Amino acid sequence: MASIDAPHPERSRREPSKDAGTSIQSEAETAPEPAPAFAGSPVMLQYHEIKRAHPGCLLFFRMGDFYELFFEDAVAAAPALDIALTKRGRHNGADIPMCGVPVHTAEAYLARLIRAGFKVAICDQTEDPAEARRRGNKGPVRRAVVRVVTAGTLTEDGLLDARRHNYLAGIAEAAGEIGLAWLDLSTGSFALMPTAENALGGDLARLMPGEIVLPERLLARPALFELFAEWKSALTPLANPRFDSEAARRRLESFYGVRALDGFGSFGRAEIAAAGALVDYVALTQQGGAAYLAPPQRVLPGSVMQIDAATRRNLELTVTLSGERRGSLLAVIDRTLTGAGARLLAEHLAGPLTVPDAIMARLDAVAFLVARPDTRAALRQRLRHCPDIERALSRLSLGRGGPRDLAALRDGLGETAAIRAALAAPGLVPLPETLAAAEQGLGEHGVLVERLGRALAAELPLFARDGGFIAAGYAIELDQCRELRDDSRRAIAQLQARYGEASGVASLRIRHNNVIGYYVEVSAVNAGKLGADFMHRQTMAGAMRYTTVELSELESKIASAAERALALELRLFEDLVSEVMARRQEIAAAAAALAALDLAAAHGECASEGGWIRPEIDTGSGFEIRGGRHPTVEAALAGRGAFVANDCVLGEDRIWLVTGPNMAGKSTFLRQNALIAILAQIGAFVPASSAKIGIVDRLFSRVGAADDLARGRSTFMVEMVETAAILNQAGPQSFVILDEIGRGTATFDGLSIAWAALEHLHEVNCCRALFATHYHELTALAAKLPALACHTMRVKEWQGDVVFLHEVASGTADRSYGIHVAKLAGLPANVTARAEEVLQILEKGEQGGALARLADDLPLFRAARPMPATPEPKASPIEDALRGIRPDELSPREALELLYRLKGMLPK
Ligand code: ADP
């Protein structure tokens, strides 16, 4: 038999109380659960029962002030948390491994476990240990799992990135279709769309969900093997019946309290199945907590630009290739001031729109704020003071909000009135559609804000259970209780002084701990000096503890006043929360409006700072960028030389073949045009002097891939996989950038692949494309393919060196300058010299025989002709002359003549 309820030998469960009285030192206020008489059985049984009911989760088992983990959970969690693995009791003759974390710092540990890919079931004590004692200690304290924490269902600020959504995605299949739904439990946003096997990868790359629930049977789908392998750590497979579309429909109807879902839109069965499974999963993990979820929004198929995962990575939209936010497009354009605004920006950037009207509406709002810097500045000044009310609202809905969440609502909603007033200023009306909608959405929250303002104290604890958050003067009854409690505390302080004086023991103290409550303590040597009314309680090493009738009376007064005060506060908290809940929709609307305003103003700010312009969008297939710049390269170059702007005009010539040496700016040019299309279609201004863009429905890029060894793919394989995706999928509205294809193989192989790919793009895909290449041979295709135009990056040769002008001009590069770049990069001079030699022979064309001759003549390997690693620089004639001089042997006159001669040798 096991025992997991023996006392902890390793650590004290005592914590100092925050609420210590004047001169009274007190210890923890909650008593640990007393160890049941028979070590082991009841708690142990309880543990096993709860653990069995939550397979796949670590169980955080509340014992007093700690969450304990046992058995295999402890073995798995201890190293992940970097905490000691100890043991407690024995089970079946073996030690029971155990580790634990203090309840009040559990969040930080949870964060680590979730990041490490675990799910954690939080099992709390659902009754007061004192109550359990009153029950007569029959069985252990009641415990139950109050929540299962998973990566996709987080709501705590400490577990989340304030500036990014954390999506829980669901995939389901019905009637041969695949549906995708996603929600952010921390903000209540909820959306769904139909998708397809081959589009799912792009969709997931757009959402970057923290967790994906899906039916077990989909895992076995061969076409999805590779995709799911990539998302392995985020997958939560569930039993197939959870994805039944009819059950899902009923679940959604009951969740929203509607008779039919038609009011929200018309959805396919697969989408409903996915959405229903998500609502079900949320209920499962939140153990019945009433999540707030906005009605599901349907994302229409084709309404967002499709960008596959590789393209997102290559273009460094939200993170750089090395995984950092800094240096990404998002980081460069993000001027939002609130978490919700930042999340909205990230969401927009992940899914640019393809519907011109919707884009135009966003652009109108930005243009309006660009043209009115004062309004923008005033708006931003207000937004700076807006806390994250979306997340506060979500926590309050789920019953895990605290006083600080109420304060966030007070402050955030408090700003809405002033913002509305600012937007209603006479000079501003009529507002563009998006801003007018936001202004309406802000709503009217005066009554709630005023009440929260009166109710909340200046300093707020994180949890309501800590008490002390209701302001004085808000509730008379509470004020009275607190007075009583404080009076009694003062009385105890006086009692301590009085006892000290009467006994002559100056070191006499009245203290408090959880086990015996208040007591008088004197050192052992002073024990005899106390009168008969001091009743002995405990003998400690070197100290004696007593109580008195007076002290006991005061103690019970304090306890009952504090208890009543806390109970009152909790009731007042619940009242405030219900008032908030009654207005949840209005509050959510205000939060959304604030985010929209923040984003429009942020785009306005970015546009003004960078001198960006409003793009024109239409449904055509043109692409005309004048004076375009690369947003992140330009930002990186700031202060270190100007970025050279370039035009990109794809009309009759749909495909530009861009040649030019390495480092000349080809990749930059290709990417900047893709990024400008993205910026335009999220409804932002763009870094150019003018831009006219025919909607891009799909964006593809193939830009210098790296080995993907984790998936067992070489550079060349990655390159070909990406190229295949483009050639198979790009259509007439697509925009493709291809940077160097066919490089990872032999020259002729590579050239042939590039050649055929270019023909395919031109003839079959009929898309707009920028194709950068080193293979000058491809320029010959321009004569044959009418929509292909050749462009090159201009370079200048100066004193034997190449100077990159970073200018795109029509025409083709005359040579590659690869050896020049190699020189710049510091290749040993003998290597570059030899390379020049080889190049000359190769360029003469009669390669077969020439190569054989070259191979016979291998200067680098020949011992007889060792080449210095870096040859001595050739001395100038002046240096030679100087070296020849013997100053001691010169007469003054000779010296003077020599000086004239040397000066005469200087280059004119
Ligand atoms: P390529 O693809 O031709 O090898 P890149 O596009 O990688 O060249 O450009 C190399 C470097 O040149 C960039 O890192 C950037 O610093 C600079 N550069 C590129 N384009 C420009 C430009 N238009 N203006 C100024 N500097 C540029």
PDB file of N, CA, C and O and ligand atoms in Angstrom, residues 633 637 642-644 646 661-668 806, ligand 1:
ATOM      1  N   VAL A 633      14.682  46.023 -45.507  1.00  0.00           N
ATOM      2  CA  VAL A 633      16.070  46.347 -45.892  1.00  0.00           C
ATOM      3  C   VAL A 633      16.270  47.857 -45.759  1.00  0.00           C
ATOM      4  O   VAL A 633      17.302  48.321 -45.259  1.00  0.00           O
ATOM      5  N   LEU A 637      18.957  49.717 -43.429  1.00  0.00           N
ATOM      6  CA  LEU A 637      19.989  50.600 -43.998  1.00  0.00           C
ATOM      7  C   LEU A 637      19.909  52.019 -43.435  1.00  0.00           C
ATOM      8  O   LEU A 637      20.788  52.830 -43.705  1.00  0.00           O
ATOM      9  N   ALA A 642      21.537  55.381 -48.541  1.00  0.00           N
ATOM     10  CA  ALA A 642      20.126  55.369 -48.918  1.00  0.00           C
ATOM     11  C   ALA A 642      19.774  54.107 -49.683  1.00  0.00           C
ATOM     12  O   ALA A 642      20.615  53.520 -50.361  1.00  0.00           O
ATOM     13  N   PHE A 643      18.544  53.715 -49.531  1.00  0.00           N
ATOM     14  CA  PHE A 643      18.026  52.593 -50.292  1.00  0.00           C
ATOM     15  C   PHE A 643      17.675  53.098 -51.688  1.00  0.00           C
ATOM     16  O   PHE A 643      17.079  54.159 -51.846  1.00  0.00           O
ATOM     17  N   VAL A 644      18.041  52.330 -52.688  1.00  0.00           N
ATOM     18  CA  VAL A 644      17.741  52.753 -54.062  1.00  0.00           C
ATOM     19  C   VAL A 644      16.366  52.219 -54.469  1.00  0.00           C
ATOM     20  O   VAL A 644      16.139  51.011 -54.470  1.00  0.00           O
ATOM     21  N   ASN A 646      13.208  51.238 -56.832  1.00  0.00           N
ATOM     22  CA  ASN A 646      13.122  50.644 -58.165  1.00  0.00           C
ATOM     23  C   ASN A 646      11.685  50.474 -58.617  1.00  0.00           C
ATOM     24  O   ASN A 646      10.796  50.241 -57.804  1.00  0.00           O
ATOM     25  N   PRO A 661      24.819  40.240 -60.981  1.00  0.00           N
ATOM     26  CA  PRO A 661      25.679  39.499 -60.058  1.00  0.00           C
ATOM     27  C   PRO A 661      25.052  39.331 -58.679  1.00  0.00           C
ATOM     28  O   PRO A 661      24.093  40.003 -58.336  1.00  0.00           O
ATOM     29  N   ASN A 662      25.656  38.437 -57.968  1.00  0.00           N
ATOM     30  CA  ASN A 662      25.313  38.292 -56.561  1.00  0.00           C
ATOM     31  C   ASN A 662      25.520  39.599 -55.842  1.00  0.00           C
ATOM     32  O   ASN A 662      26.421  40.359 -56.217  1.00  0.00           O
ATOM     33  N   MET A 663      24.746  39.846 -54.847  1.00  0.00           N
ATOM     34  CA  MET A 663      24.887  41.055 -54.030  1.00  0.00           C
ATOM     35  C   MET A 663      24.426  42.317 -54.749  1.00  0.00           C
ATOM     36  O   MET A 663      24.570  43.409 -54.226  1.00  0.00           O
ATOM     37  N   ALA A 664      23.886  42.152 -55.948  1.00  0.00           N
ATOM     38  CA  ALA A 664      23.505  43.352 -56.688  1.00  0.00           C
ATOM     39  C   ALA A 664      22.131  43.850 -56.270  1.00  0.00           C
ATOM     40  O   ALA A 664      21.742  44.963 -56.597  1.00  0.00           O
ATOM     41  N   GLY A 665      21.372  43.003 -55.564  1.00  0.00           N
ATOM     42  CA  GLY A 665      20.065  43.452 -55.084  1.00  0.00           C
ATOM     43  C   GLY A 665      18.893  42.739 -55.729  1.00  0.00           C
ATOM     44  O   GLY A 665      17.755  43.206 -55.633  1.00  0.00           O
ATOM     45  N   LYS A 666      19.139  41.572 -56.347  1.00  0.00           N
ATOM     46  CA  LYS A 666      18.040  40.868 -57.018  1.00  0.00           C
ATOM     47  C   LYS A 666      16.997  40.373 -56.017  1.00  0.00           C
ATOM     48  O   LYS A 666      15.815  40.645 -56.161  1.00  0.00           O
ATOM     49  N   SER A 667      17.453  39.669 -54.984  1.00  0.00           N
ATOM     50  CA  SER A 667      16.504  39.125 -53.996  1.00  0.00           C
ATOM     51  C   SER A 667      15.720  40.251 -53.366  1.00  0.00           C
ATOM     52  O   SER A 667      14.513  40.141 -53.148  1.00  0.00           O
ATOM     53  N   THR A 668      16.427  41.305 -53.042  1.00  0.00           N
ATOM     54  CA  THR A 668      15.761  42.433 -52.394  1.00  0.00           C
ATOM     55  C   THR A 668      14.637  42.953 -53.288  1.00  0.00           C
ATOM     56  O   THR A 668      13.522  43.193 -52.825  1.00  0.00           O
ATOM     57  N   HIS A 806      22.493  48.867 -57.391  1.00  0.00           N
ATOM     58  CA  HIS A 806      21.173  48.467 -56.889  1.00  0.00           C
ATOM     59  C   HIS A 806      20.027  49.014 -57.736  1.00  0.00           C
ATOM     60  O   HIS A 806      18.940  49.197 -57.232  1.00  0.00           O
TER      61      HIS A 806
HETATM   62  P1  ADP B   1      21.365  39.426 -54.687  1.00  0.00           P
HETATM   63  O1  ADP B   1      20.074  38.737 -54.534  1.00  0.00           O
HETATM   64  O2  ADP B   1      21.502  40.013 -56.050  1.00  0.00           O
HETATM   65  O3  ADP B   1      22.525  38.586 -54.328  1.00  0.00           O
HETATM   66  P2  ADP B   1      20.561  40.999 -52.445  1.00  0.00           P
HETATM   67  O4  ADP B   1      19.207  41.377 -52.841  1.00  0.00           O
HETATM   68  O5  ADP B   1      20.728  39.913 -51.445  1.00  0.00           O
HETATM   69  O6  ADP B   1      21.430  40.662 -53.714  1.00  0.00           O
HETATM   70  O7  ADP B   1      21.252  42.332 -51.932  1.00  0.00           O
HETATM   71  C1  ADP B   1      22.477  42.344 -51.285  1.00  0.00           C
HETATM   72  C2  ADP B   1      22.583  43.560 -50.381  1.00  0.00           C
HETATM   73  O8  ADP B   1      22.578  44.731 -51.167  1.00  0.00           O
HETATM   74  C3  ADP B   1      21.404  43.720 -49.457  1.00  0.00           C
HETATM   75  O9  ADP B   1      21.612  43.061 -48.262  1.00  0.00           O
HETATM   76  C4  ADP B   1      21.338  45.206 -49.246  1.00  0.00           C
HETATM   77  O10 ADP B   1      22.148  45.592 -48.171  1.00  0.00           O
HETATM   78  C5  ADP B   1      21.884  45.767 -50.503  1.00  0.00           C
HETATM   79  N1  ADP B   1      20.798  46.235 -51.392  1.00  0.00           N
HETATM   80  C6  ADP B   1      20.005  45.477 -52.145  1.00  0.00           C
HETATM   81  N2  ADP B   1      19.115  46.240 -52.837  1.00  0.00           N
HETATM   82  C7  ADP B   1      19.370  47.506 -52.495  1.00  0.00           C
HETATM   83  C8  ADP B   1      18.807  48.771 -52.888  1.00  0.00           C
HETATM   84  N3  ADP B   1      17.798  48.831 -53.748  1.00  0.00           N
HETATM   85  N4  ADP B   1      19.327  49.881 -52.334  1.00  0.00           N
HETATM   86  C9  ADP B   1      20.355  49.816 -51.467  1.00  0.00           C
HETATM   87  N5  ADP B   1      20.922  48.663 -51.070  1.00  0.00           N
HETATM   88  C10 ADP B   1      20.455  47.512 -51.579  1.00  0.00           C
END
